[in-house]
């Protein structure tokens, strides 16, 4: 039996972070994020994911963390938060445009009315930049990323 090679880096999106907070990760995703937590894999977050996670916390959707200091500590202790430069934003805009077209043309009727979020487009940019898979349970993101040749680790 051939064992699947583990990625050295993985891009983590907001969906995965929220699923982790609520204990809704499947076995594969849970193992992947445990490897990130233990430092076996580098977990990368675009700054947009960190922002979105903090917004969810501010709205009371992540009750396990009780202070902003805990949120920031969680994000910076276990993940490497990556800033985006202007070229990254240009690429993200291109991906957003292409992603919306891909979703509109999808065979799955559940995807046809969906649009790729700006945050999701930055996740894809980071995945391309680092040649790393994405950890997500987000159908829109997974669909567009896979159509663009990016591996979905979860």
Coordinates of N, CA and C in Angstrom, one line a residue:
X1 N 0.8 -1.2 0.0 CA 0.0 0.0 0.0 C 0.9 1.2 0.0
X2 N 0.6 2.2 -0.9 CA 1.4 3.4 -1.0 C 0.7 4.5 -0.1
X3 N 1.5 5.1 0.8 CA 1.0 6.1 1.7 C 1.0 7.4 1.0
X4 N -0.1 8.2 1.1 CA -0.2 9.5 0.5 C 0.8 10.4 1.1
X5 N 1.5 11.2 0.3 CA 2.5 12.1 0.7 C 1.9 13.3 1.4
X6 N 2.3 13.7 2.5 CA 1.8 14.9 3.2 C 2.4 16.1 2.6
X7 N 1.5 17.2 2.5 CA 2.1 18.4 2.0 C 3.0 19.1 3.0
X8 N 4.0 19.8 2.6 CA 4.8 20.6 3.5 C 4.2 21.9 4.0
X9 N 3.3 22.4 3.1 CA 2.5 23.6 3.4 C 1.1 23.3 3.0
X10 N 0.2 24.0 3.6 CA -1.2 24.0 3.3 C -1.8 25.3 3.5
X11 N -2.7 25.8 2.6 CA -3.4 27.0 2.7 C -4.7 26.7 3.5
X12 N -5.0 27.4 4.5 CA -6.2 27.1 5.3 C -7.1 28.2 5.1
X13 N -8.4 27.9 4.9 CA -9.4 28.9 4.7 C -10.3 29.1 5.9
X14 N -11.1 30.1 5.9 CA -12.0 30.4 7.0 C -12.9 29.2 7.4
X15 N -13.5 28.6 6.3 CA -14.4 27.5 6.5 C -13.7 26.4 7.4
X16 N -12.5 26.1 7.1 CA -11.7 25.1 7.9 C -11.5 25.5 9.3
X17 N -11.2 26.8 9.5 CA -11.0 27.3 10.9 C -12.3 27.2 11.7
X18 N -13.4 27.6 11.1 CA -14.7 27.6 11.8 C -15.1 26.1 12.0
X19 N -14.9 25.2 11.1 CA -15.2 23.8 11.3 C -14.4 23.3 12.5
X20 N -13.1 23.7 12.6 CA -12.3 23.3 13.7 C -12.9 23.8 15.0
X21 N -13.3 25.0 15.0 CA -13.8 25.6 16.3 C -15.1 24.9 16.7
X22 N -15.9 24.4 15.8 CA -17.1 23.8 16.2 C -17.0 22.2 16.2
X23 N -15.8 21.7 16.1 CA -15.6 20.3 16.1 C -16.3 19.5 15.0
X24 N -16.3 20.2 13.8 CA -17.0 19.6 12.7 C -16.1 19.1 11.6
X25 N -14.8 18.9 11.9 CA -13.9 18.4 10.9 C -14.0 16.9 10.8
X26 N -13.8 16.4 9.6 CA -13.7 15.0 9.4 C -12.4 14.5 9.8
X27 N -12.2 13.2 9.7 CA -10.9 12.6 10.2 C -9.7 13.1 9.4
X28 N -9.8 13.2 8.1 CA -8.7 13.7 7.3 C -8.3 15.1 7.6
X29 N -9.4 16.0 7.6 CA -9.1 17.4 7.9 C -8.6 17.6 9.3
X30 N -9.1 16.8 10.3 CA -8.6 16.9 11.6 C -7.2 16.6 11.7
X31 N -6.8 15.5 11.1 CA -5.4 15.1 11.1 C -4.5 16.1 10.4
X32 N -4.9 16.7 9.3 CA -4.2 17.7 8.6 C -3.9 18.9 9.5
X33 N -5.0 19.4 10.2 CA -4.9 20.6 11.1 C -4.1 20.2 12.4
X34 N -4.2 19.0 12.8 CA -3.3 18.6 13.9 C -1.8 18.6 13.5
X35 N -1.5 18.2 12.3 CA -0.2 18.3 11.8 C 0.3 19.8 11.7
X36 N -0.6 20.7 11.4 CA -0.3 22.1 11.4 C 0.0 22.6 12.8
X37 N -0.9 22.2 13.7 CA -0.8 22.6 15.1 C 0.6 22.1 15.7
X38 N 1.0 20.9 15.3 CA 2.2 20.3 15.8 C 3.5 20.8 15.1
X39 N 3.3 21.6 14.0 CA 4.4 22.1 13.3 C 5.0 21.2 12.2
X40 N 4.3 20.1 12.0 CA 4.7 19.1 10.9 C 4.4 19.7 9.5
X41 N 3.4 20.5 9.4 CA 3.1 21.2 8.2 C 2.9 22.6 8.5
X42 N 3.3 23.5 7.6 CA 3.2 24.9 7.7 C 1.8 25.3 7.2
X43 N 1.0 25.8 8.1 CA -0.4 26.3 7.8 C -0.3 27.8 7.4
X44 N -0.7 28.1 6.2 CA -0.6 29.5 5.7 C -2.0 30.1 5.6
X45 N -2.2 31.3 6.1 CA -3.4 32.0 6.0 C -3.2 33.3 5.2
X46 N -4.0 33.6 4.2 CA -3.9 35.0 3.7 C -4.5 35.9 4.8
X47 N -4.0 37.1 4.8 CA -4.5 38.0 5.8 C -6.0 38.2 5.8
X48 N -6.6 38.0 4.6 CA -8.0 38.1 4.5 C -8.7 37.0 5.3
X49 N -8.2 35.9 5.4 CA -8.8 34.8 6.2 C -8.7 35.2 7.7
X50 N -7.5 35.7 8.1 CA -7.4 36.1 9.5 C -8.5 37.2 9.8
X51 N -8.6 38.2 8.9 CA -9.6 39.2 9.0 C -11.0 38.6 9.2
X52 N -11.4 37.7 8.2 CA -12.7 37.1 8.2 C -13.0 36.3 9.5
X53 N -12.0 35.6 10.0 CA -12.1 34.9 11.2 C -12.4 35.8 12.4
X54 N -11.6 36.9 12.5 CA -11.8 37.9 13.5 C -13.2 38.5 13.5
X55 N -13.7 38.8 12.3 CA -15.1 39.2 12.1 C -16.1 38.2 12.7
X56 N -15.9 36.9 12.3 CA -16.8 35.9 12.9 C -16.7 35.9 14.4
X57 N -15.5 36.0 14.9 CA -15.4 36.0 16.4 C -16.1 37.2 17.0
X58 N -16.0 38.4 16.4 CA -16.7 39.6 16.9 C -18.2 39.4 16.9
X59 N -18.7 38.7 15.9 CA -20.1 38.4 15.8 C -20.6 37.3 16.8
X60 N -19.7 36.8 17.6 CA -20.0 35.8 18.6 C -20.1 34.4 18.0
X61 N -19.5 34.1 16.9 CA -19.7 32.8 16.2 C -18.5 31.8 16.6
X62 N -17.6 32.3 17.4 CA -16.5 31.4 17.9 C -16.4 31.5 19.4
X63 N -17.4 31.0 20.1 CA -17.4 31.2 21.6 C -16.3 30.5 22.4
X64 N -15.6 29.6 21.7 CA -14.5 28.9 22.4 C -13.3 29.9 22.7
X65 N -13.2 31.0 21.9 CA -12.2 32.0 22.2 C -12.8 33.2 22.9
X66 N -12.3 33.6 24.0 CA -13.0 34.5 24.9 C -12.5 36.0 24.8
X67 N -11.4 36.2 24.1 CA -10.8 37.5 24.0 C -10.1 37.7 22.6
X68 N -10.0 38.9 22.2 CA -9.3 39.2 21.0 C -7.9 38.7 21.1
X69 N -7.3 38.9 22.2 CA -5.9 38.4 22.4 C -5.8 36.9 22.2
X70 N -6.8 36.1 22.6 CA -6.8 34.7 22.4 C -6.9 34.4 20.9
X71 N -7.8 35.2 20.2 CA -8.0 35.0 18.7 C -6.7 35.2 18.0
X72 N -6.0 36.4 18.3 CA -4.8 36.7 17.6 C -3.7 35.7 18.0
X73 N -3.6 35.3 19.2 CA -2.6 34.2 19.6 C -2.9 32.9 18.9
X74 N -4.1 32.5 18.7 CA -4.4 31.3 18.0 C -4.0 31.4 16.5
X75 N -4.3 32.5 15.9 CA -4.0 32.7 14.5 C -2.5 32.8 14.3
X76 N -1.8 33.4 15.2 CA -0.3 33.6 14.9 C 0.6 32.5 15.5
X77 N 0.1 31.8 16.5 CA 0.8 30.7 17.0 C 0.9 29.5 16.1
X78 N -0.3 29.2 15.5 CA -0.4 27.9 14.7 C -0.3 28.2 13.2
X79 N -0.4 29.4 12.8 CA -0.4 29.7 11.3 C 0.5 30.8 11.0
X80 N 1.0 30.8 9.7 CA 1.7 31.9 9.2 C 0.8 32.8 8.4
X81 N 0.5 34.0 8.9 CA -0.4 34.9 8.2 C 0.4 35.7 7.2
X82 N -0.1 35.6 5.9 CA 0.6 36.2 4.8 C -0.1 37.4 4.3
X83 N 0.7 38.5 4.2 CA 0.1 39.7 3.6 C 0.1 39.5 2.0
X84 N -0.7 40.4 1.4 CA -0.8 40.3 0.0 C -0.3 41.7 -0.6
X85 N 0.4 41.6 -1.7 CA 0.9 42.8 -2.4 C -0.1 43.1 -3.5
X86 N 0.2 44.2 -4.2 CA -0.7 44.7 -5.3 C -0.8 43.6 -6.4
X87 N 0.3 43.0 -6.7 CA 0.3 41.9 -7.8 C -0.6 40.8 -7.3
X88 N -0.6 40.4 -6.1 CA -1.5 39.4 -5.5 C -2.9 39.8 -5.7
X89 N -3.2 41.0 -5.4 CA -4.6 41.5 -5.5 C -5.1 41.5 -7.0
X90 N -4.2 41.9 -7.9 CA -4.5 41.8 -9.3 C -4.8 40.4 -9.7
X91 N -4.0 39.4 -9.3 CA -4.3 38.0 -9.6 C -5.6 37.6 -8.9
X92 N -5.9 38.0 -7.7 CA -7.1 37.7 -7.0 C -8.3 38.2 -7.8
X93 N -8.2 39.4 -8.3 CA -9.3 39.9 -9.1 C -9.6 39.1 -10.4
X94 N -8.5 38.7 -11.0 CA -8.6 37.8 -12.2 C -9.2 36.5 -11.8
X95 N -8.8 35.9 -10.7 CA -9.4 34.6 -10.2 C -10.8 34.8 -9.9
X96 N -11.2 35.9 -9.2 CA -12.6 36.1 -8.9 C -13.4 36.1 -10.1
X97 N -13.0 36.9 -11.1 CA -13.7 36.9 -12.4 C -13.9 35.6 -13.1
X98 N -12.7 34.8 -13.2 CA -12.7 33.5 -13.8 C -13.6 32.5 -12.9
X99 N -13.4 32.6 -11.6 CA -14.2 31.7 -10.7 C -15.7 31.9 -10.8
X100 N -16.1 33.2 -10.9 CA -17.6 33.4 -11.1 C -18.1 32.8 -12.4
X101 N -17.3 32.8 -13.4 CA -17.7 32.2 -14.7 C -17.7 30.7 -14.6
X102 N -16.7 30.1 -13.9 CA -16.7 28.7 -13.7 C -17.9 28.2 -12.9
X103 N -18.2 29.0 -11.9 CA -19.4 28.6 -11.1 C -20.7 28.7 -11.9
X104 N -20.8 29.8 -12.6 CA -22.0 30.0 -13.4 C -22.2 28.9 -14.5
X105 N -21.1 28.3 -15.0 CA -21.1 27.3 -16.0 C -21.1 25.9 -15.4
X106 N -21.1 25.8 -14.1 CA -21.0 24.4 -13.4 C -22.2 23.6 -13.7
X107 N -22.0 22.3 -13.8 CA -23.1 21.4 -14.1 C -24.0 21.2 -12.8
X108 N -23.4 21.4 -11.6 CA -24.1 21.2 -10.4 C -25.0 22.5 -10.2
X109 N -26.4 22.3 -10.2 CA -27.2 23.5 -10.0 C -27.0 24.2 -8.7
X110 N -26.5 23.6 -7.7 CA -26.2 24.2 -6.4 C -25.0 25.2 -6.5
X111 N -24.2 25.1 -7.5 CA -23.1 26.0 -7.7 C -23.4 27.1 -8.7
X112 N -24.4 26.9 -9.6 CA -24.6 27.9 -10.6 C -25.0 29.3 -10.1
X113 N -25.6 29.4 -9.0 CA -26.0 30.8 -8.5 C -24.9 31.3 -7.5
X114 N -23.9 30.6 -7.3 CA -22.9 31.0 -6.3 C -21.8 31.9 -7.0
X115 N -21.1 32.6 -6.2 CA -20.0 33.5 -6.7 C -18.8 33.3 -5.7
X116 N -17.7 33.4 -6.3 CA -16.4 33.2 -5.5 C -16.2 34.5 -4.7
X117 N -16.0 34.3 -3.4 CA -15.8 35.5 -2.5 C -14.4 36.0 -2.8
X118 N -14.2 37.3 -2.4 CA -12.9 37.9 -2.5 C -11.9 37.1 -1.6
X119 N -12.3 36.7 -0.4 CA -11.4 36.0 0.5 C -11.0 34.7 -0.2
X120 N -12.0 34.0 -0.8 CA -11.6 32.7 -1.5 C -10.7 33.0 -2.6
X121 N -10.8 34.1 -3.3 CA -9.9 34.3 -4.4 C -8.5 34.6 -3.9
X122 N -8.3 35.1 -2.7 CA -7.0 35.3 -2.1 C -6.4 34.0 -1.6
X123 N -7.3 33.1 -1.2 CA -6.8 31.8 -0.8 C -6.2 31.1 -2.0
X124 N -6.9 31.2 -3.2 CA -6.4 30.6 -4.4 C -5.0 31.2 -4.8
X125 N -4.9 32.5 -4.7 CA -3.7 33.2 -5.1 C -2.5 32.7 -4.2
X126 N -2.8 32.5 -2.9 CA -1.7 32.0 -2.0 C -1.4 30.6 -2.3
X127 N -2.4 29.8 -2.7 CA -2.1 28.4 -3.1 C -1.2 28.3 -4.3
X128 N -1.5 29.2 -5.3 CA -0.7 29.2 -6.5 C 0.7 29.7 -6.2
X129 N 0.8 30.7 -5.4 CA 2.1 31.3 -5.1 C 3.0 30.3 -4.4
X130 N 2.5 29.5 -3.5 CA 3.2 28.6 -2.7 C 3.2 27.1 -3.3
X131 N 2.4 27.0 -4.3 CA 2.2 25.6 -4.9 C 1.8 24.6 -3.8
X132 N 0.8 25.1 -3.1 CA 0.3 24.3 -1.9 C -1.1 24.0 -2.1
X133 N -1.6 22.8 -1.5 CA -3.0 22.5 -1.5 C -3.8 23.4 -0.5
X134 N -5.1 23.3 -0.6 CA -6.0 24.1 0.2 C -6.8 23.2 1.1
X135 N -6.9 23.6 2.4 CA -7.7 22.8 3.3 C -9.0 23.6 3.4
X136 N -10.1 23.1 2.9 CA -11.4 23.7 2.9 C -12.5 22.7 2.8
X137 N -13.6 23.1 3.3 CA -14.9 22.4 3.1 C -15.9 23.2 2.3
X138 N -15.4 24.4 1.9 CA -16.2 25.3 1.1 C -16.3 24.8 -0.3
X139 N -17.6 24.5 -0.7 CA -17.8 23.9 -2.1 C -17.4 24.9 -3.2
X140 N -17.7 26.2 -3.1 CA -17.4 27.1 -4.1 C -15.9 27.2 -4.3
X141 N -15.2 27.4 -3.2 CA -13.7 27.5 -3.3 C -13.1 26.2 -3.8
X142 N -13.5 25.0 -3.3 CA -13.0 23.7 -3.7 C -13.2 23.5 -5.2
X143 N -14.4 23.9 -5.7 CA -14.7 23.7 -7.1 C -13.8 24.5 -8.0
X144 N -13.8 25.8 -7.7 CA -13.0 26.7 -8.5 C -11.5 26.4 -8.5
X145 N -11.0 26.1 -7.3 CA -9.6 25.8 -7.1 C -9.2 24.5 -7.9
X146 N -10.0 23.5 -7.8 CA -9.7 22.3 -8.5 C -9.8 22.5 -10.0
X147 N -10.7 23.3 -10.5 CA -10.7 23.7 -11.9 C -9.5 24.4 -12.4
X148 N -8.8 25.1 -11.4 CA -7.6 25.8 -11.7 C -6.4 25.0 -11.4
X149 N -6.6 23.7 -11.2 CA -5.4 22.8 -11.0 C -4.8 22.7 -9.6
X150 N -5.5 23.2 -8.6 CA -5.0 23.2 -7.2 C -5.6 22.0 -6.5
X151 N -4.8 21.4 -5.7 CA -5.2 20.2 -4.9 C -6.0 20.7 -3.7
X152 N -7.1 20.0 -3.4 CA -7.8 20.2 -2.2 C -7.5 19.1 -1.2
X153 N -6.8 19.6 -0.1 CA -6.4 18.6 0.9 C -7.5 18.1 1.7
X154 N -8.6 18.9 1.8 CA -9.8 18.5 2.5 C -10.9 19.3 1.9

